[in-house]
Tab-separated table of C-alpha atoms in Angstrom:
chain	number	residue	atom	x	y	z
F	1	UNK	CA	25.490	-9.171	1.395
F	2	UNK	CA	21.616	-9.376	2.481
F	3	UNK	CA	19.904	-6.582	4.137
F	4	UNK	CA	17.023	-4.652	3.992
F	5	UNK	CA	15.931	-0.788	4.334
F	6	UNK	CA	13.332	0.657	6.056
F	7	UNK	CA	12.895	5.019	6.156
F	8	UNK	CA	11.481	6.571	8.740
F	9	UNK	CA	8.231	8.387	9.029
F	10	UNK	CA	7.971	12.142	10.383
F	11	UNK	CA	7.415	13.014	14.351
F	12	UNK	CA	11.344	12.170	15.440
F	13	UNK	CA	12.978	14.788	13.066
F	14	UNK	CA	15.543	16.683	15.082
F	15	UNK	CA	18.364	18.951	14.228
F	16	UNK	CA	21.445	16.490	14.900
F	17	UNK	CA	19.876	13.468	12.620
F	18	UNK	CA	21.926	12.330	10.084
F	19	UNK	CA	25.426	13.530	11.881
F	20	UNK	CA	27.282	12.130	8.566
F	21	UNK	CA	25.338	13.523	5.685
F	22	UNK	CA	27.173	15.476	3.436
F	23	UNK	CA	26.091	18.534	1.458
F	24	UNK	CA	25.073	17.212	-2.376
F	25	UNK	CA	22.582	17.739	-4.912
F	26	UNK	CA	19.511	16.159	-3.041
F	27	UNK	CA	20.383	18.289	0.144
F	28	UNK	CA	20.482	21.260	-2.015
F	29	UNK	CA	17.459	20.610	-4.019
F	30	UNK	CA	15.480	19.830	-0.432
F	31	UNK	CA	16.669	23.219	0.941
F	32	UNK	CA	15.661	25.184	-2.146
F	33	UNK	CA	12.229	23.359	-2.266
F	34	UNK	CA	12.016	24.370	1.424
F	35	UNK	CA	13.201	28.070	0.895
F	36	UNK	CA	16.027	27.567	4.240
F	37	UNK	CA	19.656	28.090	4.038
F	38	UNK	CA	20.372	25.651	6.934
F	39	UNK	CA	17.981	22.839	7.359
F	40	UNK	CA	19.742	21.987	10.781
F	41	UNK	CA	19.057	25.537	12.373
F	42	UNK	CA	15.244	25.483	10.710
F	43	UNK	CA	14.728	22.202	12.702
F	44	UNK	CA	15.733	23.934	15.919
F	45	UNK	CA	12.484	25.722	15.669
F	46	UNK	CA	9.649	23.271	17.149
F	47	UNK	CA	6.841	24.956	14.938
F	48	UNK	CA	8.805	24.692	11.724
F	49	UNK	CA	9.962	21.355	12.489
F	50	UNK	CA	6.264	19.940	13.211
F	51	UNK	CA	4.776	21.597	9.911
F	52	UNK	CA	3.444	19.008	7.908
F	53	UNK	CA	4.813	20.286	4.463
F	54	UNK	CA	8.445	21.052	5.882
F	55	UNK	CA	8.580	17.787	7.509
F	56	UNK	CA	7.131	15.483	4.954
F	57	UNK	CA	9.934	17.355	2.020
F	58	UNK	CA	12.471	17.244	4.592
F	59	UNK	CA	12.576	13.715	5.293
F	60	UNK	CA	12.001	12.569	1.817
F	61	UNK	CA	14.611	14.353	0.391
F	62	UNK	CA	17.110	13.750	3.280
F	63	UNK	CA	16.328	9.825	3.037
F	64	UNK	CA	16.718	9.800	-0.739
F	65	UNK	CA	20.244	11.731	-0.053
F	66	UNK	CA	21.637	9.219	2.617
F	67	UNK	CA	20.974	6.518	0.475
F	68	UNK	CA	22.478	8.213	-2.271
F	69	UNK	CA	25.408	8.604	-0.786
F	70	UNK	CA	25.501	5.131	0.764
F	71	UNK	CA	24.740	3.214	-1.896
F	72	UNK	CA	27.743	3.174	-4.401
F	73	UNK	CA	29.140	1.717	-1.104
F	74	UNK	CA	27.030	-1.259	-0.552
F	75	UNK	CA	24.999	-3.758	-3.151
F	76	UNK	CA	21.220	-3.281	-3.461
F	77	UNK	CA	19.166	-3.982	-0.308
F	78	UNK	CA	17.108	-7.227	-0.523
F	79	UNK	CA	13.879	-5.647	0.491
F	80	UNK	CA	12.655	-2.050	1.460
F	81	UNK	CA	9.885	-0.709	3.017
F	82	UNK	CA	8.873	2.780	4.318
F	83	UNK	CA	6.984	3.979	7.580
F	84	UNK	CA	4.405	6.745	6.592
F	85	UNK	CA	5.834	9.418	4.370
F	86	UNK	CA	8.922	7.242	4.356
F	87	UNK	CA	7.011	5.252	1.574
F	88	UNK	CA	8.113	7.816	-0.867
F	89	UNK	CA	11.830	7.176	-0.525
F	90	UNK	CA	11.106	3.449	-0.390
F	91	UNK	CA	9.509	3.613	-3.970
F	92	UNK	CA	12.084	5.550	-5.322
F	93	UNK	CA	14.650	3.186	-3.921
F	94	UNK	CA	12.961	-0.031	-5.169
F	95	UNK	CA	12.475	1.970	-8.715
F	96	UNK	CA	9.011	2.607	-8.970
F	97	UNK	CA	9.819	6.429	-9.782
F	98	UNK	CA	13.169	8.464	-9.834
F	99	UNK	CA	14.376	10.591	-6.923
F	100	UNK	CA	12.953	13.674	-8.458
F	101	UNK	CA	9.260	12.699	-8.295
F	102	UNK	CA	9.648	11.345	-5.025
F	103	UNK	CA	10.782	14.581	-3.848
F	104	UNK	CA	8.384	16.924	-5.894
F	105	UNK	CA	5.426	14.128	-4.250
F	106	UNK	CA	6.109	15.102	-0.841
F	107	UNK	CA	4.509	18.670	-1.033
F	108	UNK	CA	1.110	17.716	-2.749
F	109	UNK	CA	0.805	14.800	-0.300
F	110	UNK	CA	1.671	17.282	2.920
F	111	UNK	CA	-0.754	19.939	1.303
F	112	UNK	CA	-3.763	17.560	0.599
F	113	UNK	CA	-3.487	16.174	3.942
F	114	UNK	CA	-3.326	19.680	5.481
F	115	UNK	CA	-6.594	20.882	3.652
F	116	UNK	CA	-8.136	17.678	5.432
F	117	UNK	CA	-6.926	18.718	8.777
F	118	UNK	CA	-7.880	22.410	8.325
F	119	UNK	CA	-11.561	20.614	8.790
F	120	UNK	CA	-10.572	19.060	11.670
F	121	UNK	CA	-7.458	19.447	13.435
F	122	UNK	CA	-6.125	16.412	14.812
F	123	UNK	CA	-2.636	14.719	15.245
F	124	UNK	CA	-1.353	11.068	16.270
F	125	UNK	CA	-0.584	9.728	20.290
F	126	UNK	CA	1.892	6.710	20.408
F	127	UNK	CA	0.710	4.106	23.038
F	128	UNK	CA	2.681	1.341	24.433
F	129	UNK	CA	2.312	-1.246	27.407
F	130	UNK	CA	-1.666	-1.331	27.352
F	131	UNK	CA	-3.078	-4.977	26.582
F	132	UNK	CA	-5.202	-5.013	23.540
F	133	UNK	CA	-8.355	-5.286	25.506
F	134	UNK	CA	-7.750	-1.966	26.902
F	135	UNK	CA	-6.667	-0.165	23.634
F	136	UNK	CA	-10.169	-1.521	22.401
F	137	UNK	CA	-11.778	-0.024	24.918
F	138	UNK	CA	-10.115	3.376	24.935
F	139	UNK	CA	-10.624	3.409	21.230
F	140	UNK	CA	-14.350	2.945	21.788
F	141	UNK	CA	-14.389	5.480	24.575
F	142	UNK	CA	-12.902	8.394	22.345
F	143	UNK	CA	-13.658	7.574	18.951
F	144	UNK	CA	-10.178	7.349	17.919
F	145	UNK	CA	-8.653	4.878	14.819
F	146	UNK	CA	-5.655	3.084	14.926
F	147	UNK	CA	-3.124	4.983	12.451
F	148	UNK	CA	-0.462	3.091	12.940
F	149	UNK	CA	-0.016	-0.887	14.166
F	150	UNK	CA	3.430	-1.572	15.470
F	151	UNK	CA	2.610	-4.872	17.705
F	152	UNK	CA	-0.228	-5.987	19.824
F	153	UNK	CA	0.635	-3.364	22.613
F	154	UNK	CA	2.011	-0.836	20.456
F	155	UNK	CA	0.067	1.347	18.468
F	156	UNK	CA	-0.202	4.949	17.264
F	157	UNK	CA	-4.082	6.373	17.745
F	158	UNK	CA	-5.215	9.309	15.756
F	159	UNK	CA	-8.080	11.470	15.731
F	160	UNK	CA	-9.416	14.985	16.743
F	161	UNK	CA	-7.199	16.760	19.406
F	162	UNK	CA	-9.428	16.819	22.146
F	163	UNK	CA	-10.513	12.921	21.665
F	164	UNK	CA	-6.170	12.317	21.518
F	165	UNK	CA	-5.784	14.435	25.170
F	166	UNK	CA	-8.521	12.468	26.440
F	167	UNK	CA	-6.985	9.056	25.314
F	168	UNK	CA	-3.489	10.211	26.722
F	169	UNK	CA	-5.287	10.899	30.190
F	170	UNK	CA	-7.176	7.510	30.252
F	171	UNK	CA	-3.839	5.458	29.011
F	172	UNK	CA	-1.750	6.974	31.608
F	173	UNK	CA	-3.847	6.227	34.149
F	174	UNK	CA	-4.183	2.606	33.265
F	175	UNK	CA	-0.013	2.495	33.042
F	176	UNK	CA	0.472	3.076	29.465
F	177	UNK	CA	3.217	5.108	27.936
F	178	UNK	CA	2.049	8.001	25.532
F	179	UNK	CA	4.116	10.092	23.463
F	180	UNK	CA	2.046	12.722	21.197
F	181	UNK	CA	3.856	12.714	17.798
F	182	UNK	CA	5.279	15.967	16.299
F	183	UNK	CA	2.636	15.904	13.723
F	184	UNK	CA	-0.504	18.221	13.188
F	185	UNK	CA	-2.643	15.903	11.424
F	186	UNK	CA	-4.860	12.398	12.042
F	187	UNK	CA	-2.671	10.732	9.399
F	188	UNK	CA	-3.603	7.257	8.221
F	189	UNK	CA	-7.005	7.506	9.825
F	190	UNK	CA	-10.590	8.197	8.026
F	191	UNK	CA	-10.110	11.828	8.769
F	192	UNK	CA	-7.877	11.644	5.671
F	193	UNK	CA	-10.432	10.144	3.349
F	194	UNK	CA	-10.432	12.858	0.968
F	195	UNK	CA	-6.689	13.867	1.366
F	196	UNK	CA	-5.825	10.150	0.083
F	197	UNK	CA	-8.264	10.685	-3.197
F	198	UNK	CA	-6.576	14.019	-4.262
F	199	UNK	CA	-3.297	12.144	-3.670
F	200	UNK	CA	-4.681	9.825	-6.065
F	201	UNK	CA	-5.316	12.202	-8.694
F	202	UNK	CA	-1.850	13.514	-8.355
F	203	UNK	CA	-0.288	10.310	-8.883
F	204	UNK	CA	-2.766	9.479	-11.755
F	205	UNK	CA	-0.767	10.271	-14.661
F	206	UNK	CA	3.009	9.854	-13.376
F	207	UNK	CA	4.901	7.361	-14.970
F	208	UNK	CA	5.390	4.334	-12.483
F	209	UNK	CA	7.282	1.337	-12.742
F	210	UNK	CA	7.546	-2.239	-11.372
F	211	UNK	CA	9.612	-2.332	-8.368
F	212	UNK	CA	13.286	-4.003	-9.143
F	213	UNK	CA	13.779	-4.590	-5.405
F	214	UNK	CA	11.169	-6.524	-3.119
F	215	UNK	CA	8.748	-3.752	-1.900
F	216	UNK	CA	6.302	-3.983	1.114
F	217	UNK	CA	3.841	-1.352	1.529
F	218	UNK	CA	1.814	-0.201	4.698
F	219	UNK	CA	-1.558	-0.527	3.316
F	220	UNK	CA	-1.066	-3.427	0.602
F	221	UNK	CA	1.474	-6.244	1.668
F	222	UNK	CA	4.008	-6.704	-1.275
F	223	UNK	CA	3.973	-4.337	-4.103
F	224	UNK	CA	4.258	-6.478	-7.503
F	225	UNK	CA	3.607	-3.845	-10.116
F	226	UNK	CA	3.334	-0.103	-11.216
F	227	UNK	CA	-0.783	-0.385	-10.461
F	228	UNK	CA	-0.182	-1.915	-7.220
F	229	UNK	CA	2.240	0.783	-6.378
F	230	UNK	CA	0.291	3.816	-7.258
F	231	UNK	CA	-2.752	2.348	-5.673
F	232	UNK	CA	-1.010	1.414	-2.168
F	233	UNK	CA	0.612	4.620	-2.070
F	234	UNK	CA	-1.999	6.831	-1.957
F	235	UNK	CA	-4.784	4.730	0.205
F	236	UNK	CA	-2.191	4.641	3.289
F	237	UNK	CA	-2.894	8.124	3.609
F	238	UNK	CA	-6.169	7.013	5.156
F	239	UNK	CA	-5.638	3.489	6.025
F	240	UNK	CA	-3.704	1.932	9.270
F	241	UNK	CA	0.020	1.714	8.935
F	242	UNK	CA	0.236	-2.091	9.143
F	243	UNK	CA	4.145	-1.774	10.254
F	244	UNK	CA	4.092	-5.050	12.347
F	245	UNK	CA	3.347	-6.811	8.827
F	246	UNK	CA	5.728	-4.813	6.955
F	247	UNK	CA	8.368	-5.992	9.484
F	248	UNK	CA	7.189	-9.775	9.167
F	249	UNK	CA	7.255	-9.802	5.505
F	250	UNK	CA	10.681	-8.061	5.593
F	251	UNK	CA	11.811	-11.174	8.289
F	252	UNK	CA	10.749	-13.533	6.001
F	253	UNK	CA	13.164	-12.682	2.990
F	254	UNK	CA	15.743	-13.866	5.479
F	255	UNK	CA	17.728	-11.054	5.344
F	256	UNK	CA	20.845	-10.992	7.539
F	257	UNK	CA	20.301	-7.260	9.016
F	258	UNK	CA	18.342	-4.089	8.940
F	259	UNK	CA	19.387	-0.449	8.174
F	260	UNK	CA	16.813	2.588	9.398
F	261	UNK	CA	17.447	5.713	7.203
F	262	UNK	CA	15.833	8.551	8.895
F	263	UNK	CA	15.686	10.575	12.175
F	264	UNK	CA	16.126	8.691	15.387
F	265	UNK	CA	16.115	4.783	16.275
F	266	UNK	CA	12.440	4.336	16.764
F	267	UNK	CA	11.996	1.664	13.915
F	268	UNK	CA	15.526	-0.023	14.408
F	269	UNK	CA	14.333	-0.267	18.186
F	270	UNK	CA	10.760	-2.151	17.275
F	271	UNK	CA	12.901	-4.230	14.915
F	272	UNK	CA	15.250	-5.362	17.547
F	273	UNK	CA	12.653	-6.390	19.767
F	274	UNK	CA	10.454	-8.477	17.586
F	275	UNK	CA	13.629	-9.993	16.075
F	276	UNK	CA	16.756	-9.860	18.232
F	277	UNK	CA	18.633	-12.714	15.932
F	278	UNK	CA	18.371	-10.197	12.954
F	279	UNK	CA	20.533	-7.047	13.937
F	280	UNK	CA	18.956	-3.384	13.026
F	281	UNK	CA	20.922	-0.309	13.397
F	282	UNK	CA	20.007	3.470	12.512
F	283	UNK	CA	21.729	5.701	10.138
F	284	UNK	CA	21.739	8.066	13.188
F	285	UNK	CA	23.972	5.799	15.396
F	286	UNK	CA	26.984	6.570	12.823
F	287	UNK	CA	29.073	9.383	12.412
F	288	UNK	CA	29.847	8.531	8.475
F	289	UNK	CA	28.704	6.679	5.523
F	290	UNK	CA	31.829	4.754	5.597
F	291	UNK	CA	31.317	3.216	9.049
F	292	UNK	CA	27.478	2.286	8.171
F	293	UNK	CA	28.753	0.281	4.777
F	294	UNK	CA	31.184	-1.153	6.981
F	295	UNK	CA	28.744	-2.603	9.571
F	296	UNK	CA	26.530	-3.853	6.660
F	297	UNK	CA	29.395	-5.747	5.230
F	298	UNK	CA	30.262	-7.126	8.502
F	299	UNK	CA	26.439	-8.290	9.449
F	300	UNK	CA	25.092	-9.199	6.148
F	301	UNK	CA	27.762	-11.168	4.261
F	302	UNK	CA	27.023	-14.906	3.893
C-alpha cells in the first residue's frame, strides 16, 4: 500500500468539515485550548473562524485527531506534506515531534504572526486564470508578494489590505478568478519576517527528531534531519509556500493515491488537475473513517 498524506491549511475551515470525526482526547484537548464546548458551532461565527489563533489551533488539533483515528486502519504513508499551518500536523505525522508538541506550537505561531500583522494589517488573495506575465505585472502594480505558488497560473498573493483590494479589481477586470481567504495576516510574505524569527526562537530548544517518513517542506524541499526541520518550519512563515514543488516531490515517490486531511477539497482539486493518473480524495468527502480506509486500500494496494 503506497499513499501520501497532505494536510490542509487555513482559509476554508467550516462547521461541517470532517463529518466523520469522533470526539477523542485530541479533539477534547483542542476544545479546551480554545475554550469552546462545540467547535462546529464556533465555526459558524465568521469572525471566530477567521481569527488566526483560533484557526491554527483548531486545524492542527483536528488534523492530528483525524489522522490518529485513521492510522490504526492503514499502514504508514509513503510521503507527507502540509500546506502552510498544515505543516505542524505533517511534521508530527512524520515523527519530527509528538502530537502534544504540534498542538502546543499552534498558538505561539499564530501569536507571532498576529504581532506582525498588527503593524501592517493584511491578508491573502487567491488568483487563478491569469497568465504568468499578467501576474508579474499585477505584482509590480500593487507591490504584493507571492505567498503561495500552486502552479503557473494559480497563486496566492499576500500583502496590505488596500493593495489586495486593488489587485482583486485589476485581476477580475482581466478575467481572473479571485477569492479572499479567511485569514487576516499576510502569511508567507516578507511582512512576516519578524514573525518567522520569533517562531524560530520558540522552536530553538524543543527536541526535534529526523523524519521517519519522507517529509516535504513548503520552504525547504525534502526534510532529512532535525536541523532542517526546525529551520524549514520557521522559514515558511515569511517565505513563499512552494506547493507546486511539494506536489512534484510527492509524485516522484510514485505513490498510488493521495489523501487530504483538513477542511474542504482545495488541495485535492489541485492534485487531480495536475496528476489525474494518481487519484486524490479529501477526508471531507467521506462519512466515516472506515470508508476512508477502504478507499485507501482499494487505490493504493500494489
